[in-house]
Coordinates of C-alpha atoms in Angstrom, one line a residue:
X41 CA 235.7 238.5 111.6
X42 CA 235.7 237.9 108.1
X43 CA 235.6 234.4 106.5
X44 CA 239.2 232.9 106.1
X45 CA 239.9 230.1 103.6
X46 CA 243.0 228.1 102.7
X47 CA 244.5 226.6 99.6
X48 CA 247.1 223.9 99.9
X49 CA 249.6 223.6 96.8
X50 CA 250.1 219.7 96.5
X51 CA 249.7 218.6 92.8
X52 CA 253.4 218.5 91.8
X53 CA 255.0 214.9 91.6
X54 CA 258.4 215.5 93.2
X55 CA 260.4 214.1 90.4
X56 CA 263.7 215.6 92.5
X57 CA 262.8 213.1 95.1
X58 CA 263.3 210.2 92.6
X59 CA 261.0 208.1 94.5
X60 CA 257.9 206.1 94.0
X61 CA 256.1 208.1 96.9
X62 CA 253.7 211.2 96.3
X63 CA 256.6 214.3 97.3
X64 CA 253.8 215.5 100.0
X65 CA 253.6 212.4 101.7
X66 CA 257.2 211.9 102.4
X67 CA 257.6 211.9 106.3
X68 CA 259.0 214.7 108.5
X69 CA 259.6 212.9 112.1
X70 CA 256.7 210.4 111.3
X71 CA 254.1 212.2 109.3
X72 CA 253.9 213.3 106.1
X73 CA 254.6 216.9 105.1
X74 CA 251.0 218.0 104.0
X75 CA 250.0 216.7 107.1
X76 CA 252.2 218.7 109.2
X77 CA 251.0 221.7 106.5
X78 CA 247.3 220.9 107.4
X79 CA 247.3 220.4 110.9
X80 CA 248.9 223.5 111.2
X81 CA 245.9 225.1 109.2
X82 CA 243.5 223.6 111.2
X83 CA 244.5 225.4 114.4
X84 CA 243.3 228.7 112.8
X85 CA 239.8 229.7 112.4
X86 CA 239.0 228.7 108.6
X87 CA 235.8 228.4 107.1
X88 CA 237.3 225.5 104.5
X89 CA 240.7 224.1 103.4
X90 CA 241.0 223.2 99.7
X91 CA 243.8 220.8 98.7
X92 CA 244.8 221.0 95.1
X93 CA 246.4 217.7 94.1
X94 CA 247.5 216.2 91.1
X95 CA 249.8 212.8 90.2
X96 CA 248.5 210.6 93.4
X97 CA 245.5 212.5 94.3
X98 CA 244.1 209.2 95.4
X99 CA 246.9 208.8 98.2
X100 CA 247.0 212.6 99.7
X101 CA 243.0 212.3 99.9
X102 CA 243.4 209.0 101.8
X103 CA 246.0 210.2 104.1
X104 CA 244.0 213.8 104.8
X105 CA 240.5 212.3 105.1
X106 CA 237.6 214.8 105.5
X107 CA 239.9 217.5 106.7
X108 CA 240.1 219.1 103.5
X109 CA 238.3 219.3 100.2
X110 CA 240.0 218.4 97.2
X111 CA 240.5 220.0 93.7
X112 CA 242.6 218.4 90.6
X113 CA 244.7 220.0 88.7
X114 CA 245.4 217.7 85.8
X115 CA 248.0 219.4 84.0
X116 CA 251.1 221.1 86.0
X117 CA 251.0 224.7 84.6
X118 CA 252.3 226.4 87.8
X119 CA 251.0 227.9 90.9
X120 CA 248.7 230.3 89.6
X121 CA 246.9 227.5 87.5
X122 CA 247.2 225.5 90.5
X123 CA 244.9 227.9 92.7
X124 CA 242.8 228.6 90.0
X125 CA 241.4 224.7 90.4
X126 CA 240.3 225.5 93.8
X127 CA 237.8 228.3 92.1
X128 CA 234.9 226.2 92.0
X129 CA 234.8 226.3 95.7
X130 CA 236.4 230.0 96.8
X131 CA 235.6 231.8 93.4
X132 CA 232.4 233.9 94.6
X133 CA 233.2 233.9 98.2
X134 CA 234.1 236.9 100.2
X135 CA 236.9 236.4 102.8
X136 CA 240.6 235.7 103.1
X137 CA 242.4 233.3 101.5
X138 CA 245.7 231.9 102.8
X139 CA 247.6 229.7 99.9
X140 CA 250.3 227.5 101.3
X141 CA 252.5 224.7 99.9
X142 CA 252.4 221.3 101.2
X143 CA 256.1 220.8 100.9
X144 CA 256.8 223.4 103.8
X145 CA 256.3 221.2 107.3
X146 CA 257.7 223.8 109.1
X147 CA 255.6 226.6 108.8
X148 CA 254.1 226.9 112.4
X149 CA 250.0 228.4 113.1
X150 CA 251.8 231.1 114.9
X151 CA 253.2 232.3 111.8
X152 CA 250.3 232.0 109.6
X153 CA 248.1 233.5 111.9
X154 CA 250.7 236.5 112.2
X155 CA 250.4 237.1 108.3
X156 CA 246.6 236.5 108.4
X157 CA 246.6 239.4 110.9
X158 CA 248.9 241.7 109.2
X159 CA 247.1 241.5 106.0
X160 CA 243.5 242.3 107.5
X161 CA 245.3 244.7 109.6
X162 CA 247.0 246.7 106.6
X163 CA 243.3 246.1 104.2
X164 CA 245.7 244.6 101.8
X165 CA 244.3 243.0 98.8
X166 CA 247.4 240.7 98.8
X167 CA 250.2 239.8 101.4
X168 CA 253.0 237.6 100.8
X169 CA 255.1 236.1 103.3
X170 CA 258.6 237.0 103.2
X171 CA 261.8 236.5 105.1
X172 CA 265.4 237.7 104.8
X173 CA 267.8 235.4 103.3
X174 CA 271.9 235.7 103.3
X175 CA 271.9 233.6 100.2
X176 CA 268.6 234.2 98.4
X177 CA 269.5 232.0 95.3
X178 CA 266.7 229.5 94.0
X179 CA 264.1 232.1 95.6
X180 CA 261.6 234.5 94.4
X181 CA 263.0 237.9 95.1
X182 CA 260.5 240.4 96.7
X183 CA 261.0 244.0 94.9
X184 CA 259.6 247.3 96.8
X185 CA 259.2 250.5 95.6
X186 CA 260.6 253.6 97.1
X187 CA 257.6 253.6 99.8
X188 CA 258.5 250.3 100.8
X189 CA 255.5 248.8 99.4
X190 CA 255.6 245.6 97.6
X191 CA 255.9 246.2 93.5
X192 CA 256.4 242.8 92.2
X193 CA 257.9 239.3 92.9
X194 CA 260.4 238.0 90.5
X195 CA 261.4 234.7 89.9
X196 CA 265.4 233.7 90.0
X197 CA 265.3 232.7 86.2
X198 CA 263.5 236.3 85.6
X199 CA 265.1 238.1 87.7
X200 CA 267.9 240.7 86.6
X201 CA 271.4 241.0 87.6
X202 CA 270.2 244.0 90.4
X203 CA 267.0 242.1 91.3
X204 CA 269.0 239.1 91.9
X205 CA 271.0 240.7 94.9
X206 CA 268.0 241.4 96.8
X207 CA 268.1 239.5 100.2
X208 CA 264.4 239.5 100.8
X209 CA 262.8 236.2 99.4
X210 CA 259.4 235.1 98.6
X211 CA 258.6 232.1 100.9
X212 CA 255.7 230.9 98.4
X213 CA 252.9 231.7 101.4
X214 CA 250.4 233.9 100.9
X215 CA 247.4 235.8 101.9
X216 CA 244.8 237.3 99.2
X217 CA 241.4 239.1 99.5
X218 CA 239.6 235.8 97.7
X219 CA 237.5 237.9 95.3
X220 CA 240.8 239.9 94.3
X221 CA 242.5 236.6 93.5
X222 CA 240.2 234.8 91.5
X223 CA 239.5 238.1 89.6
X224 CA 243.4 238.6 89.1
X225 CA 244.3 234.8 88.1
X226 CA 242.1 235.2 85.0
X227 CA 244.9 238.0 83.7
X228 CA 247.6 236.2 84.7
X229 CA 249.7 234.9 81.6
X230 CA 252.6 232.4 81.0
X231 CA 255.0 234.8 79.2
X232 CA 258.0 233.8 81.5
X233 CA 261.2 231.4 81.2
X234 CA 259.0 228.3 82.6
X235 CA 256.1 229.0 80.4
X236 CA 253.7 228.7 83.3
X237 CA 251.2 230.9 85.5
X238 CA 252.8 232.2 88.7
X239 CA 250.9 232.9 91.6
X240 CA 253.3 235.8 92.2
X241 CA 252.1 237.6 89.4
X242 CA 248.9 238.1 91.0
X243 CA 250.7 240.5 93.4
X244 CA 251.9 242.9 90.6
X245 CA 248.6 242.9 88.8
X246 CA 246.6 244.3 91.8
X247 CA 249.6 246.8 92.4
X248 CA 249.1 247.9 89.1
X249 CA 245.4 248.6 89.6
X250 CA 246.3 250.6 92.7
X251 CA 245.1 248.1 95.5
X252 CA 247.2 247.6 98.7
X253 CA 249.7 245.0 98.2
X254 CA 251.6 244.5 101.3
X255 CA 254.2 241.9 102.9
X256 CA 254.7 240.4 106.4
X257 CA 258.4 239.4 107.4
X258 CA 258.7 236.4 109.3
X259 CA 261.4 236.0 112.0
X260 CA 262.7 232.8 111.4
X261 CA 263.9 231.7 107.7
X262 CA 263.9 227.9 108.6
X263 CA 260.5 227.8 108.8
X264 CA 259.8 228.7 105.1
X265 CA 262.2 225.5 103.8
X266 CA 260.5 223.9 101.3
X267 CA 261.6 220.2 100.3
X268 CA 262.1 219.5 96.7
X269 CA 264.9 216.7 97.3
X270 CA 266.2 214.0 99.7
X271 CA 268.6 216.9 100.6
X272 CA 266.1 219.2 101.9
X273 CA 264.0 216.7 103.3
X274 CA 266.9 215.4 105.8
X275 CA 267.5 219.3 106.5
X276 CA 263.8 219.5 107.6
X277 CA 263.6 216.4 109.6
X278 CA 266.8 217.7 111.7
X279 CA 265.2 221.3 111.9
X280 CA 261.4 219.4 113.1
X281 CA 263.4 217.2 115.5
X282 CA 265.2 220.0 117.1
X283 CA 261.8 222.0 117.7
X284 CA 260.0 219.3 118.8
X285 CA 262.8 218.0 121.4
X286 CA 263.4 221.8 122.6
X287 CA 260.0 222.1 123.7
X288 CA 259.8 218.9 125.6
X289 CA 263.2 219.8 127.1
X290 CA 261.4 223.4 128.3
X291 CA 258.7 221.2 129.8
X292 CA 260.7 219.3 132.0
X293 CA 262.1 216.3 129.8
X294 CA 265.7 215.2 130.4
X295 CA 267.0 214.3 126.7
X296 CA 270.7 213.2 126.7
X297 CA 271.4 213.4 123.4
X298 CA 268.8 215.4 121.4
X299 CA 270.4 214.8 118.0
X300 CA 270.1 211.3 118.5
X301 CA 266.4 211.5 120.0
X302 CA 263.6 211.1 117.7
X303 CA 259.9 212.3 118.9
X304 CA 256.6 213.0 116.8
X305 CA 254.9 216.1 117.2
X306 CA 251.8 214.4 118.8
X307 CA 253.8 213.1 121.5
X308 CA 252.9 214.1 125.3
X309 CA 255.9 213.4 127.7
X310 CA 255.3 214.1 131.7
X311 CA 258.1 216.0 133.7
X312 CA 261.3 214.4 134.8
X313 CA 261.0 212.3 131.8
X314 CA 264.4 210.5 130.9
X315 CA 265.0 209.8 127.3
X316 CA 268.2 208.0 126.2
X317 CA 270.0 208.3 122.9
X318 CA 268.6 206.1 120.3
X319 CA 265.2 206.1 121.4
X320 CA 262.4 206.8 119.0
X321 CA 258.7 208.1 120.0
X322 CA 255.9 208.0 117.5
X323 CA 252.4 208.7 116.7
X324 CA 250.1 209.9 119.8
X325 CA 252.4 208.3 122.6
X326 CA 251.5 209.2 126.0
X327 CA 254.5 209.0 128.4
X328 CA 253.7 209.9 132.3
X329 CA 256.0 211.8 134.8
X330 CA 259.2 209.8 135.9
X331 CA 259.3 207.4 133.1
X332 CA 262.8 206.3 131.9
X333 CA 263.1 205.6 128.4
X334 CA 266.0 204.0 126.4
X335 CA 268.4 203.7 125.2
X336 CA 267.8 202.4 121.9
X337 CA 264.0 202.2 122.4
X338 CA 261.0 202.7 120.3
X339 CA 257.8 203.4 121.7
X340 CA 255.2 203.3 119.2
X341 CA 251.3 205.0 119.4
X342 CA 251.5 203.4 123.3
X343 CA 250.5 204.9 126.7
X344 CA 253.8 204.2 129.0
X345 CA 252.9 204.8 132.8
X346 CA 254.6 206.9 136.1
X347 CA 257.7 205.7 136.6
X348 CA 258.3 203.2 134.1
X349 CA 261.4 201.8 132.3
X350 CA 261.8 200.7 128.7
X351 CA 265.3 199.9 128.1
X352 CA 266.4 198.6 125.0
X353 CA 263.2 197.4 123.9
X354 CA 259.9 197.8 121.6
X355 CA 256.7 199.0 122.7
X356 CA 253.9 199.1 120.0
X357 CA 249.9 200.3 120.4
X358 CA 249.9 199.3 123.7
X359 CA 249.0 200.5 127.4
X360 CA 251.7 200.1 129.9
X361 CA 251.1 201.0 133.7
X362 CA 253.0 202.4 136.7
X363 CA 256.4 201.3 137.7
X364 CA 256.5 198.7 135.0
X365 CA 260.0 197.5 134.2
X366 CA 260.3 196.4 130.3
X367 CA 263.6 194.9 128.7
X368 CA 266.4 194.6 127.8
X369 CA 265.4 193.3 124.0
X370 CA 261.7 192.8 124.8
X371 CA 258.7 193.1 122.4
X372 CA 255.5 194.5 123.4
X373 CA 253.4 194.2 120.1
X374 CA 250.0 195.9 119.6
X375 CA 246.9 195.2 121.7
X376 CA 248.9 194.4 125.0
X377 CA 248.4 196.2 128.5
X378 CA 250.6 195.5 131.1
X379 CA 249.4 196.2 134.6
X380 CA 251.2 198.8 137.4
X381 CA 254.4 196.8 138.6
X382 CA 254.6 194.2 136.1
X383 CA 257.8 192.9 134.8
X384 CA 258.8 192.1 131.1
X385 CA 262.3 191.0 130.6
X386 CA 264.8 190.2 128.3
X387 CA 263.9 188.5 125.1
X388 CA 260.5 188.2 126.0
X389 CA 257.5 188.9 123.5
X390 CA 254.3 190.2 124.4
X391 CA 251.2 189.8 121.7
X392 CA 247.9 191.0 122.3
X393 CA 248.1 190.1 125.9
X394 CA 247.2 191.3 129.2
X395 CA 249.6 190.9 132.4
X396 CA 247.9 192.0 135.6
X397 CA 249.6 193.9 138.5
X398 CA 252.9 192.7 139.5
X399 CA 253.0 190.0 137.1
X400 CA 256.5 188.8 135.7
X401 CA 258.0 187.2 132.8
X402 CA 261.5 187.6 133.7
X403 CA 263.4 186.1 130.2
X404 CA 262.9 184.1 127.3
X405 CA 259.1 183.8 127.0
X406 CA 256.4 184.2 124.4
X407 CA 253.2 185.4 125.6
X408 CA 250.7 185.8 122.8
X409 CA 246.8 185.8 123.1
X410 CA 247.0 185.5 126.9
X411 CA 244.9 186.9 130.1
X412 CA 247.4 187.0 132.9
X413 CA 246.3 187.7 136.2
X414 CA 247.9 189.8 139.0
X415 CA 251.2 188.3 140.8
X416 CA 251.8 185.5 138.3
X417 CA 255.4 184.1 137.4
X418 CA 256.1 183.2 134.3
X419 CA 259.0 181.1 134.5
X420 CA 261.8 181.3 131.5
X421 CA 261.1 179.4 128.5
X422 CA 257.5 179.7 128.7
X423 CA 255.2 179.7 125.8
X424 CA 251.6 180.1 125.2
X425 CA 251.1 177.9 122.2
X426 CA 247.8 180.1 120.6
X427 CA 247.9 179.1 117.1
X428 CA 247.2 176.2 115.3
X429 CA 247.7 176.9 111.7
X430 CA 244.6 178.4 111.1
X431 CA 243.1 180.0 114.1
X432 CA 244.4 182.0 117.2
X433 CA 243.0 180.8 121.1
X434 CA 243.1 182.3 124.4
X435 CA 245.2 181.2 127.5
X436 CA 244.1 182.1 130.4
X437 CA 246.1 182.2 133.8
X438 CA 244.5 183.3 137.1
X439 CA 245.8 185.1 139.7
X440 CA 248.8 184.1 141.4
X441 CA 249.7 181.2 139.3
X442 CA 253.4 180.1 139.0
X443 CA 254.5 178.9 135.5
X444 CA 257.9 176.7 135.8
X445 CA 260.4 177.1 133.3
X446 CA 260.6 175.8 130.0
X447 CA 256.5 175.2 129.9
X448 CA 254.0 174.9 126.6
X449 CA 250.5 176.1 127.3
X450 CA 248.7 175.2 124.7
X451 CA 245.6 176.9 124.2
X452 CA 242.5 177.3 124.5
X453 CA 243.4 176.3 128.1
X454 CA 243.2 178.0 131.8
X455 CA 245.5 177.8 134.6
X456 CA 243.5 178.6 137.9
X457 CA 244.1 180.5 140.4
X458 CA 247.2 179.9 142.8
X459 CA 248.4 176.8 140.9
X460 CA 251.7 175.6 140.0
X461 CA 252.6 174.4 136.6
X462 CA 255.7 172.1 136.9
X463 CA 259.0 172.9 135.0
X464 CA 259.3 171.1 131.4
X465 CA 255.5 170.7 131.2
X466 CA 253.4 171.0 128.3
X467 CA 249.4 171.6 129.2
X468 CA 246.8 171.0 127.0
X469 CA 244.1 170.4 129.7
X470 CA 242.7 173.0 132.5
X471 CA 244.4 173.2 135.4
X472 CA 242.0 173.5 138.5
X473 CA 242.9 176.3 141.5
X474 CA 245.3 175.7 143.7
X475 CA 246.7 172.5 142.1
X476 CA 250.3 171.4 140.8
X477 CA 250.4 169.9 137.4
X478 CA 253.0 168.2 135.8
X479 CA 252.8 166.9 132.5
X480 CA 256.3 165.5 131.1
X481 CA 257.8 161.9 130.2
X482 CA 258.7 160.0 133.4
X483 CA 262.7 159.9 133.0
X484 CA 264.6 157.0 132.6
X485 CA 268.3 156.2 133.1
X486 CA 270.0 153.5 131.5
X487 CA 273.4 152.7 133.3
X488 CA 276.4 152.1 131.3
X489 CA 274.3 152.8 128.3
X490 CA 276.9 156.0 127.3
X491 CA 279.9 153.1 127.1
X492 CA 278.0 150.8 124.8
X493 CA 277.5 153.5 122.5
X494 CA 281.2 154.7 122.2
X495 CA 281.8 151.1 121.7
X496 CA 279.9 151.0 118.7
X497 CA 281.6 154.2 117.2
X498 CA 284.8 152.8 117.8
X499 CA 283.9 149.5 115.7

């Protein structure tokens, strides 16, 4: 197989987005558009990916990292000029180059592979990815000759009345013989309504030289959606969400209301999982079989074990075992680990803590910077007091301990195995194993004192 290269056009500022954020970094289903594009390209057998950046170059490079090389387009002089900036990497190389816009997040690796294969099978010097559009307004039109070959591509503003009626449109994605591409780019002019150097003009130049110029029509125009404003961004979000959710449903996931369920492309979800409305699942989350998520829950970059229930709660950057019950209204913060059969109930917050197998914090507690063993019961209103204003400290609660309601455990402190902490205690010293610790003021009753207070108020 010949060498394959990719050029990603990501230099446009995107003024129509009316945003401080660089256009191609706007997220679709939780991931920047340009990341969607490069992730699909990375599924192909490519020798190099060159991303052409301009405004906001540093932020794009920070997002994509070393998955791409970068070329700078300092002036926005059109798509042809943008591709020319990749010449330092590609101009003298033999092979095939696919050119993709960084604001087309719905393009799939399958479509790109089909385009590349068609281009190579036809021995074409250039191939444009096209689609049929019932309403082609705003798109470049693909003009074919009598034999059905591509003659030229005409931009909307330069199209004649007859050309404007053509419904085969240019998606903005191309394949080229790499050497022919860079040779032809040197002959592209900016004699057009925009005064820019159009990449599609390369097709006409090559066709005029008698070279083979082809077109591959994709099945679904929706894949070609380019995002230039917030309206198109919303459409892309809806289409991507539909695609992701359908994939999971076909794989055995029950999604009660797909239009109100938001799942990242990277998420892995097992069979017989049920997802209720209002649920958001982001990042590389893994959810194992038979789990129930939602309603109105958020799971972010976490592992959720088999048969676990997360109800009206938030789980972030944490690992949750099997048959765990979370919620309603619980918050599992980053770096937490919940063992099999654990329970974290309503209005409980767990932060950077471990709860062992079968341990329970059923309601109204804060468990922060804690190592909690197996079979521990944490009573209502318990707080691990982990912060002194400057540093965080660890609370250790060993297996089978029982923490009474409304207790404060002032870290660093250890509650030994099998021990009891009496309700209302403030513990600031270690509790030995199998002990009962009581740390509260002695109750004093002053009989008749309430009546005395009432009398004083009347006076």
